[in-house]
Tab-separated table of C-alpha atoms and ligand atoms in Angstrom:
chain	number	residue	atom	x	y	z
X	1	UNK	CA	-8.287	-22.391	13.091
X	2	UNK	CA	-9.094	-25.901	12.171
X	3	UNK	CA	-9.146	-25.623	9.022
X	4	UNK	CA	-6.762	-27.529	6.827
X	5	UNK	CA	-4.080	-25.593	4.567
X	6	UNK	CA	-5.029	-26.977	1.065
X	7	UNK	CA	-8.711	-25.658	2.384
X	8	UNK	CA	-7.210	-22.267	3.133
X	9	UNK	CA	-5.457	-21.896	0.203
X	10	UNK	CA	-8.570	-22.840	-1.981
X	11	UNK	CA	-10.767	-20.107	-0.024
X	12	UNK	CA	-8.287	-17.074	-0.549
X	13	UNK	CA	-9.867	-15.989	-3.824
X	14	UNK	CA	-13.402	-17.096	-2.290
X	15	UNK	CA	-12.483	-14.156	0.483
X	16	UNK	CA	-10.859	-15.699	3.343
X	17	UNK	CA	-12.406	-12.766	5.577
X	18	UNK	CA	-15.558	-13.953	5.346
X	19	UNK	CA	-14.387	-16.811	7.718
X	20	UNK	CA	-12.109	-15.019	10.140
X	21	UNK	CA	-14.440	-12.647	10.386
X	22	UNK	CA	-17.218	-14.324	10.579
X	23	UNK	CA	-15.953	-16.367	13.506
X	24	UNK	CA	-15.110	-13.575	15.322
X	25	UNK	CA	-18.055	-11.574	15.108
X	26	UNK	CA	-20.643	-14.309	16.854
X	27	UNK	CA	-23.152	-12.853	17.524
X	28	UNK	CA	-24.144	-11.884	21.080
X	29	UNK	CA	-20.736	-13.255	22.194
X	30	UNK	CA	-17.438	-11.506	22.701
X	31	UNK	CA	-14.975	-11.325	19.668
X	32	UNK	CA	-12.817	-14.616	19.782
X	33	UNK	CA	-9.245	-13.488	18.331
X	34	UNK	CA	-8.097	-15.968	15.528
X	35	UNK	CA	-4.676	-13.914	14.948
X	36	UNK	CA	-1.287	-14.952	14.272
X	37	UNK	CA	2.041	-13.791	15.747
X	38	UNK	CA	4.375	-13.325	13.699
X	39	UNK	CA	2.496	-12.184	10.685
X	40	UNK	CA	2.959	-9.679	7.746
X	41	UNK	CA	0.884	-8.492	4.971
X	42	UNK	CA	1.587	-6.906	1.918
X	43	UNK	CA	-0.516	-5.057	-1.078
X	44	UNK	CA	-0.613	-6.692	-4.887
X	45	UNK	CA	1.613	-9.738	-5.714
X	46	UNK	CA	4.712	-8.400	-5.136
X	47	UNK	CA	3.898	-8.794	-1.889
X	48	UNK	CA	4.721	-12.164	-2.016
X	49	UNK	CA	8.489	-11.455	-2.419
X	50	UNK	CA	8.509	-8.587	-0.389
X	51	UNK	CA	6.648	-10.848	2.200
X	52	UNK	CA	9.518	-13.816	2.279
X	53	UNK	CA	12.034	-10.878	3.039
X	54	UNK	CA	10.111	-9.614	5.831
X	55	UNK	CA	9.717	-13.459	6.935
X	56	UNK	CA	13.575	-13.532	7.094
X	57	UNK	CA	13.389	-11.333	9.603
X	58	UNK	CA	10.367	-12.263	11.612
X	59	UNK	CA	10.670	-15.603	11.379
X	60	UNK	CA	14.254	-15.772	13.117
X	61	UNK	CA	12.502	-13.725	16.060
X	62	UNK	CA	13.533	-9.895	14.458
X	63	UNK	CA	11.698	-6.890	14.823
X	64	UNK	CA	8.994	-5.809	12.921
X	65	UNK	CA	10.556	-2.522	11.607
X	66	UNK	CA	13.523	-4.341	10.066
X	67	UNK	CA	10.989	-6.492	8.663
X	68	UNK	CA	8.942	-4.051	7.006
X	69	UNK	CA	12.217	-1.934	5.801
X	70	UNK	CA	13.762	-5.255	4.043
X	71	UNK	CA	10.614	-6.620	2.739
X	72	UNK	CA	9.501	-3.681	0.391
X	73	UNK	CA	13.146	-3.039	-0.143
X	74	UNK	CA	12.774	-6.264	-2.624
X	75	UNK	CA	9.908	-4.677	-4.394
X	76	UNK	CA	12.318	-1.285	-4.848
X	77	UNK	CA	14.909	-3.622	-6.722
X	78	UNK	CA	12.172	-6.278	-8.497
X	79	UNK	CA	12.484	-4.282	-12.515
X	80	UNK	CA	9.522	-5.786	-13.659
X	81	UNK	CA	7.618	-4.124	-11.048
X	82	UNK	CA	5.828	-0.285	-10.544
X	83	UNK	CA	7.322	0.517	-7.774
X	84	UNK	CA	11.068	2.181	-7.529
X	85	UNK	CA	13.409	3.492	-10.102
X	86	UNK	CA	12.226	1.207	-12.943
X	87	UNK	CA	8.365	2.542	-12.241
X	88	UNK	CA	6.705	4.697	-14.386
X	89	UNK	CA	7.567	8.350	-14.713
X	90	UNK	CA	5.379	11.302	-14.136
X	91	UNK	CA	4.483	13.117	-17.012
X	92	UNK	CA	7.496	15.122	-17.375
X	93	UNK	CA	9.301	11.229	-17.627
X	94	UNK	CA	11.177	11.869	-14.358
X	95	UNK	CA	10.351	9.153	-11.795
X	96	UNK	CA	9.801	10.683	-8.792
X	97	UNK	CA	9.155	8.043	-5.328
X	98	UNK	CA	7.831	8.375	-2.037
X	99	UNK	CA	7.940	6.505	1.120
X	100	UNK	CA	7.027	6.329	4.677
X	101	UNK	CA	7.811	3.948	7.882
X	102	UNK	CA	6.397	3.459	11.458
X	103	UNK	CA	7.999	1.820	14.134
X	104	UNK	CA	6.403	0.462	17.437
X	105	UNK	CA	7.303	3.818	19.082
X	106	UNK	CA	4.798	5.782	17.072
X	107	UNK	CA	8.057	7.217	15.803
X	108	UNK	CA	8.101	7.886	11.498
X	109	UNK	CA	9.724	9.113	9.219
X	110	UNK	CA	8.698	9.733	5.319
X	111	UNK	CA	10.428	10.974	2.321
X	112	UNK	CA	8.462	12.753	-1.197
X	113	UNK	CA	8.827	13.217	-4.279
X	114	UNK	CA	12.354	12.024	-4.377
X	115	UNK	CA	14.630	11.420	-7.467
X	116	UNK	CA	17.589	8.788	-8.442
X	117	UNK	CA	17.556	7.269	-5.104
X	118	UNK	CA	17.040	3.471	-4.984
X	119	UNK	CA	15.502	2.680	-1.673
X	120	UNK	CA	13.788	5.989	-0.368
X	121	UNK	CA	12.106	3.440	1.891
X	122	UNK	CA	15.547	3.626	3.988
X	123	UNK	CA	16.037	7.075	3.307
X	124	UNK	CA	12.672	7.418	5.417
X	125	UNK	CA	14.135	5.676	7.939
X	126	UNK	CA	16.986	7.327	8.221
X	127	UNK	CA	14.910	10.279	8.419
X	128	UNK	CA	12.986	8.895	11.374
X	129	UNK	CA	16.148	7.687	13.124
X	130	UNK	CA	18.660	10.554	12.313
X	131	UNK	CA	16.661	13.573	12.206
X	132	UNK	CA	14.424	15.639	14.649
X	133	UNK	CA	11.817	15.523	11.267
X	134	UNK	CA	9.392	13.292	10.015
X	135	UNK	CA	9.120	14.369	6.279
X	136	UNK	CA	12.134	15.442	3.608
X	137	UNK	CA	11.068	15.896	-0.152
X	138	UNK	CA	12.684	16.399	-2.975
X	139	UNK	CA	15.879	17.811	-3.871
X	140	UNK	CA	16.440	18.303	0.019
X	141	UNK	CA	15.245	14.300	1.036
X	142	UNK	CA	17.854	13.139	-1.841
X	143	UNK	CA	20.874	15.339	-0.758
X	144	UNK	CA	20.158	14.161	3.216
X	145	UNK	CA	19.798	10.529	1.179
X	146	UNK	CA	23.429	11.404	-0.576
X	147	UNK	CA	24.973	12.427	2.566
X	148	UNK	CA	23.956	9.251	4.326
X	149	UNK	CA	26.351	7.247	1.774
X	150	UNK	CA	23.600	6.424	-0.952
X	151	UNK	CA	24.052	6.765	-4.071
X	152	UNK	CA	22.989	8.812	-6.961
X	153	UNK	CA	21.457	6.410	-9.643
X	154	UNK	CA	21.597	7.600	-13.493
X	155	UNK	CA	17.775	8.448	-13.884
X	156	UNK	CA	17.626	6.777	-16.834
X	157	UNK	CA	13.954	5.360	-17.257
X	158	UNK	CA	13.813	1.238	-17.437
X	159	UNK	CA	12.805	-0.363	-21.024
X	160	UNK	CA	9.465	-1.090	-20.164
X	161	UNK	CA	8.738	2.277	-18.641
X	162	UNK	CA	10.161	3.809	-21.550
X	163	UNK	CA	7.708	1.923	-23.821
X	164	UNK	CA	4.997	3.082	-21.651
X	165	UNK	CA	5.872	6.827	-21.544
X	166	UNK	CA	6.738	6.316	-25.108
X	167	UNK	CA	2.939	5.166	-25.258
X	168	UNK	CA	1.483	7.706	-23.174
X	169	UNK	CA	3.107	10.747	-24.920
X	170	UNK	CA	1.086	9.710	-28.218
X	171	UNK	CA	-1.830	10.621	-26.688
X	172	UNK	CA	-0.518	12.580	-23.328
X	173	UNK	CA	-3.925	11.780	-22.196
X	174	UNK	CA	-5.206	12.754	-18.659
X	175	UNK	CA	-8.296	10.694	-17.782
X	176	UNK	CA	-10.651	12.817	-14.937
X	177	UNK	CA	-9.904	10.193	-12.446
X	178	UNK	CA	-10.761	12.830	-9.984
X	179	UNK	CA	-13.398	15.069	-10.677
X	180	UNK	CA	-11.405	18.754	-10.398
X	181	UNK	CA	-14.075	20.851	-8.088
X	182	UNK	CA	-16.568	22.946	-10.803
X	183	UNK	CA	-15.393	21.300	-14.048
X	184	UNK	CA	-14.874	17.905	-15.613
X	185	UNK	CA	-11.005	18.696	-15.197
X	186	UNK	CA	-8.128	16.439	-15.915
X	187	UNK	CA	-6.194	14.295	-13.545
X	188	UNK	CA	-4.353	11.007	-13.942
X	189	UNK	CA	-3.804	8.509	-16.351
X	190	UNK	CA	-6.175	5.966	-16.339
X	191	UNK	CA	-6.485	3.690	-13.402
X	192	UNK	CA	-7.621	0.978	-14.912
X	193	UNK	CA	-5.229	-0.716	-17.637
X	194	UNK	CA	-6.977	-1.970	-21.209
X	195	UNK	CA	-6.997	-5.589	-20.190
X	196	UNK	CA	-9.247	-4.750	-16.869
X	197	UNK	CA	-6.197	-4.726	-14.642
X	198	UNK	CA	-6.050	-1.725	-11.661
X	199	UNK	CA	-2.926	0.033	-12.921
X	200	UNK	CA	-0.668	-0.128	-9.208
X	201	UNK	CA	2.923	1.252	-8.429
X	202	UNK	CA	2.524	1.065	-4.963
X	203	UNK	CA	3.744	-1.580	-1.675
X	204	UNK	CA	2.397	-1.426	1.321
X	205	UNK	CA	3.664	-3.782	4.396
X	206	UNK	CA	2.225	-4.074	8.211
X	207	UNK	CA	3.781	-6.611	10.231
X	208	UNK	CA	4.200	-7.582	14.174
X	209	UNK	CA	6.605	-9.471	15.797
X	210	UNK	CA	6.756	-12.188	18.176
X	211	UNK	CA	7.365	-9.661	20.714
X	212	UNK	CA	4.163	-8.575	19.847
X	213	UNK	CA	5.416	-5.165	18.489
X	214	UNK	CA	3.902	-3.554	15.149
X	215	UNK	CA	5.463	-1.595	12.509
X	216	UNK	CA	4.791	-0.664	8.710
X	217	UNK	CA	5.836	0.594	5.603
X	218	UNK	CA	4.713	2.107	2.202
X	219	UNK	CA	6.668	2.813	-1.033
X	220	UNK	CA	5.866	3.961	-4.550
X	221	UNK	CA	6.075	5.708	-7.926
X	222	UNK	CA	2.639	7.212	-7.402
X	223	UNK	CA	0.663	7.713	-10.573
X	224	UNK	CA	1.864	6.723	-13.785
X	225	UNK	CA	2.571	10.018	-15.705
X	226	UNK	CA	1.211	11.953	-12.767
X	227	UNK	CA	1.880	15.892	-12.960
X	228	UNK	CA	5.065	17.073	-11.946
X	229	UNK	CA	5.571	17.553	-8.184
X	230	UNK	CA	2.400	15.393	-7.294
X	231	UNK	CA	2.793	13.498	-4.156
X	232	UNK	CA	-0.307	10.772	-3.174
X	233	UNK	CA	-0.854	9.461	0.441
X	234	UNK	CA	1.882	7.061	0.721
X	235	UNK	CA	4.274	9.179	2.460
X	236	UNK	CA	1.503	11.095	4.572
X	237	UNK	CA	1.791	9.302	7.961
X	238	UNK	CA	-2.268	8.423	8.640
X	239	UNK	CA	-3.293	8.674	4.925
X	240	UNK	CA	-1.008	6.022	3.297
X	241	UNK	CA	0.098	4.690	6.422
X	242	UNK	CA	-0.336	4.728	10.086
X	243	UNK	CA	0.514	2.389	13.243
X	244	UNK	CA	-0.469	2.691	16.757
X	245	UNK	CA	1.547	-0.317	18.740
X	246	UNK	CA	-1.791	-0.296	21.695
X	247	UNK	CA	-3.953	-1.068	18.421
X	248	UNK	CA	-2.929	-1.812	15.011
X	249	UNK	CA	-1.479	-0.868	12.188
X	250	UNK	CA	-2.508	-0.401	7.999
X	251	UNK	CA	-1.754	0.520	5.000
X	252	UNK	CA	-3.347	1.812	1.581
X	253	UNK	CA	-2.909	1.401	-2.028
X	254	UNK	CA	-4.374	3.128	-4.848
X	255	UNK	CA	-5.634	7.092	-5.646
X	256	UNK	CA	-4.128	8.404	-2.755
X	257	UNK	CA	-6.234	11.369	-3.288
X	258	UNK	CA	-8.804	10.042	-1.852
X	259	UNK	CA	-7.404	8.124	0.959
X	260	UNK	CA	-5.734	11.696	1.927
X	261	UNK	CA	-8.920	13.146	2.093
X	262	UNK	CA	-10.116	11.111	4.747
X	263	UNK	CA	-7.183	10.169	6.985
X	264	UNK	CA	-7.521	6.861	5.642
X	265	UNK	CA	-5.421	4.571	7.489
X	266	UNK	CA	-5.539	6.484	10.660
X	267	UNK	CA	-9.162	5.794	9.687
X	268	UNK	CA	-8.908	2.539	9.588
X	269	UNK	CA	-6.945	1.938	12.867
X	270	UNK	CA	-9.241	3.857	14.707
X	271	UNK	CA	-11.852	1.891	13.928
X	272	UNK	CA	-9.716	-1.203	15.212
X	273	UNK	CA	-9.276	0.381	18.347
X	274	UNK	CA	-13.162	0.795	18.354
X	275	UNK	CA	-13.278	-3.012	18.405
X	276	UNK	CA	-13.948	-3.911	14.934
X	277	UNK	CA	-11.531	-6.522	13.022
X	278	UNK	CA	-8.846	-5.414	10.672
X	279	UNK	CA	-11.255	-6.724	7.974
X	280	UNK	CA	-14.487	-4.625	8.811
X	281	UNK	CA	-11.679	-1.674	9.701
X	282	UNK	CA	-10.540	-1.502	6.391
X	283	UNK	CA	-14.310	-1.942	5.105
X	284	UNK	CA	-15.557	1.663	6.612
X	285	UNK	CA	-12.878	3.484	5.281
X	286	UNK	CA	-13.671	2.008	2.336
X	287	UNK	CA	-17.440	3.050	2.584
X	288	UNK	CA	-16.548	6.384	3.945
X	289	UNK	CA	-14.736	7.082	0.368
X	290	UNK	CA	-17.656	5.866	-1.674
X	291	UNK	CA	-19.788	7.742	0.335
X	292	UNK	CA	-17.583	10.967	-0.477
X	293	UNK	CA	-17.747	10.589	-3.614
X	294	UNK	CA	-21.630	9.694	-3.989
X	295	UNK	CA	-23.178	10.945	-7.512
X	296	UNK	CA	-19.554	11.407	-8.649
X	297	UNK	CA	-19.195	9.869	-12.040
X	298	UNK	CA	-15.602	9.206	-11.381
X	299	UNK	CA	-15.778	6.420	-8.846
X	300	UNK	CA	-16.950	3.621	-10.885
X	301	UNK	CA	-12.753	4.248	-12.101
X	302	UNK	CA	-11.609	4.660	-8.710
X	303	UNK	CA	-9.672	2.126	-6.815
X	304	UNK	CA	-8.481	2.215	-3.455
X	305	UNK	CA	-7.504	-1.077	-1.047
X	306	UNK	CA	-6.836	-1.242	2.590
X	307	UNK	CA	-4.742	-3.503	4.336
X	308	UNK	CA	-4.524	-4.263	7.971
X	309	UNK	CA	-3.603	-6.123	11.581
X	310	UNK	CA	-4.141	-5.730	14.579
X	311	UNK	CA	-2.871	-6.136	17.959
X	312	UNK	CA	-3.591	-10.154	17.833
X	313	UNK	CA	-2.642	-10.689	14.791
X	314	UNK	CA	-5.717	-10.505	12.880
X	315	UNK	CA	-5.356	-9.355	9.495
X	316	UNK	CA	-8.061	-8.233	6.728
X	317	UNK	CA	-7.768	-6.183	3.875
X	318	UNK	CA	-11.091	-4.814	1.344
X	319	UNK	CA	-10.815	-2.235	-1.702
X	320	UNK	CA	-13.751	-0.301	-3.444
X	321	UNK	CA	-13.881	-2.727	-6.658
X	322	UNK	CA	-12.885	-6.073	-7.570
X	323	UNK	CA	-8.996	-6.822	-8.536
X	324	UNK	CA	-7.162	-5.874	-5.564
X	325	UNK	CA	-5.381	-8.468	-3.685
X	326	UNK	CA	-3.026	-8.890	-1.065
X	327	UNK	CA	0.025	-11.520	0.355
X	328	UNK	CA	-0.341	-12.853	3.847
X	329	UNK	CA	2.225	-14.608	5.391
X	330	UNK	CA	2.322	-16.244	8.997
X	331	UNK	CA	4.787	-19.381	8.439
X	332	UNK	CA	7.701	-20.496	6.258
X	333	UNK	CA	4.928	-22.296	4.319
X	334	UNK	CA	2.178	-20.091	4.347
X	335	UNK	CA	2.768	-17.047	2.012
X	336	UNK	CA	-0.531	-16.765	0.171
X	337	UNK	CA	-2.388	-14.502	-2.453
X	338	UNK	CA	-5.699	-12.986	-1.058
X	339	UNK	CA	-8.228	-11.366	-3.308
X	340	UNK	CA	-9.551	-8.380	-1.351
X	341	UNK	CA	-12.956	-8.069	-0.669
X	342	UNK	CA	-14.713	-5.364	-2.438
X	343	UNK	CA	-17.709	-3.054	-1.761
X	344	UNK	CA	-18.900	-2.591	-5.860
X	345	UNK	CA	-18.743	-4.801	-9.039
X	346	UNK	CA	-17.612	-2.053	-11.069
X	347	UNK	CA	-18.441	-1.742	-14.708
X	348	UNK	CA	-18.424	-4.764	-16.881
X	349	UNK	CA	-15.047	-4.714	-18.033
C	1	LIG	C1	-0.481	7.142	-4.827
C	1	LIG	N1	-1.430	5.363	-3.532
C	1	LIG	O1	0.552	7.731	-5.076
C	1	LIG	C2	-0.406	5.670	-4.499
C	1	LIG	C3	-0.543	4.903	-5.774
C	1	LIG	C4	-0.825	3.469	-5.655
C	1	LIG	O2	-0.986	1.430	-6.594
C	1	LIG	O3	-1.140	2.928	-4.635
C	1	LIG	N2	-0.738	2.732	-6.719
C	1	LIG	O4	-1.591	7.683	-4.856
């Protein structure tokens, strides 16, 4: 790339796409791919843990899937994080999780709206590798889970989420998030936390190997204090998460709602396969949303990111408003912090 790693590391929070991409999109030439191979890229900063996991695996010459399976596995144990048993509960205070993974095969599996299971991230494999399904939820995802040997965890909620739900039930207040067709109606807690930070419970991973093959996965709590039985687009293969080995592959983070509504990371990889990098990919989902939801006095609170690679090993991510970011990771030294590029300001926080 030529350009030197203290450099790099200074221009991730300038938006490192802007380079990659726009070296690859001379104009009047043909696209030049800058990739890397191995890579893997992960949503929030968790993904840097969850990204030296994966590394583990792709570093030593494994396969993507394994990589993607062990990496977000981290983030499922990590307490102090949003996603897994120690996440926030839905408004009922059960936690409830949901995950999805895609191999190189096109093969998946997903599980929904699962309870007291620690990794449902390898429950959805298991899904994908020991049943003729692709989707298990709820009471009937966590007794296949059981009857694959794991374990039925207590349910008890962790301190902090306690304090939270605690918090929330003072109030029980459902900010309209998501404008409910016809009224002002209620949705989700607020996405946005009172110090300006996006409120996220989610990990998404896509990786590809040195054979060149991709795979990804997606895990979360969904919405803090969500309504009971809610599922988001993280276990819907093609909203929360889709690969195509020919192409590329991505993932999505925030109201899955509205990454549901349009297919998002099918979306996204389809416009890979069009030609256009993982970075522009990710940035016409991203407009198709805001065009969606034009006039709609919700979206200035609406947050959704996109991550993705491609076939070369290109990588880009972009989000509807500032404060998403993202962990790349292509070496045993490189494991980095990206802010995503985004398509609106937002409000003055
Ligand atoms: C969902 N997309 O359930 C997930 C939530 C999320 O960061 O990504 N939070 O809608």
């Amino acid at each position: 790339m030529g350009i030197p790693r203290r450099r790099l590391l200074q221009l991730g929070t300038l938006g490192l796409g802007t380079i990659f991409t726009g070296k690859t999109f001379a104009a009047g030439s043909k696209r030049v791919a800058t990739g890397h191979k191995p890579l893997v890229i992960s949503t929030w900063e968790a993904g840097i843990n969850a990204n030296k996991a994966a590394w583990n695996v792709l570093g030593k010459g494994g396969r993507a899937l394994d990589a993607v399976e062990q990496g977000v596995m981290v983030t499922e144990s990590e307490n102090n994080c949003c996603v897994g048993l120690a996440a926030n509960p839905d408004r009922d205070g059960f936690v409830t999780l949901d995950a999805s993974i895609m191999n190189e095969h096109g093969n998946c599996g997903s599980v929904a709206f699962i309870e007291k299971i620690k990794h449902p991230i390898s429950v959805a494999r298991m899904v994908m590798e020991k049943t003729p399904h692709v989707m298990l939820v709820g009471a009937g995802a966590q007794q296949f889970a059981m009857e694959q040997g794991f374990k039925l965890e207590d349910g008890n909620l962790s301190d902090d989420a306690k304090k939270a739900y605690e918090e929330w039930l003072k109030k029980s207040e459902y900010k309209p998030t998501i404008n409910i067709e016809n009224s002002k109606g209620t949705a989700f807690a607020p996405l946005r936390l009172a110090n300006g930070d996006w409120n996220h419970d989610t990990i998404g991973m896509v990786a590809i190997d040195t054979k060149g093959n991709l795979s990804g996965s997606c895990t979360t709590s969904g919405m803090a204090f969500k309504m009971r039985g809610r599922v988001g687009d993280s276990p819907i293969i093609g909203a929360g998460l889709f690969v195509d080995n020919e192409v590329g592959a991505a993932t999505a983070t925030g109201l899955g709602e509205e990454v549901i509504k349009i297919c998002g990371c099918h979306l996204v990889v389809q416009y890979m396969a069009q030609g256009l990098h993982p970075e522009e990919a990710c940035k016409k989902a991203v407009e198709k949303i805001i065009r969606n939801k034009k006039g709609d006095p919700t979206l200035k609170d609406t947050q959704v990111g996109f991550i993705a690679i491609n076939k070369q090993g290109e990588y880009g991510g972009y989000c509807i408003q500032k404060g998403f970011n993202y962990a790349v990771c292509y070496s045993d030294d490189y494991n980095v912090l990206i802010d995503g590029k985004y398509a609106m300001q937002g409000p003055a926080l």
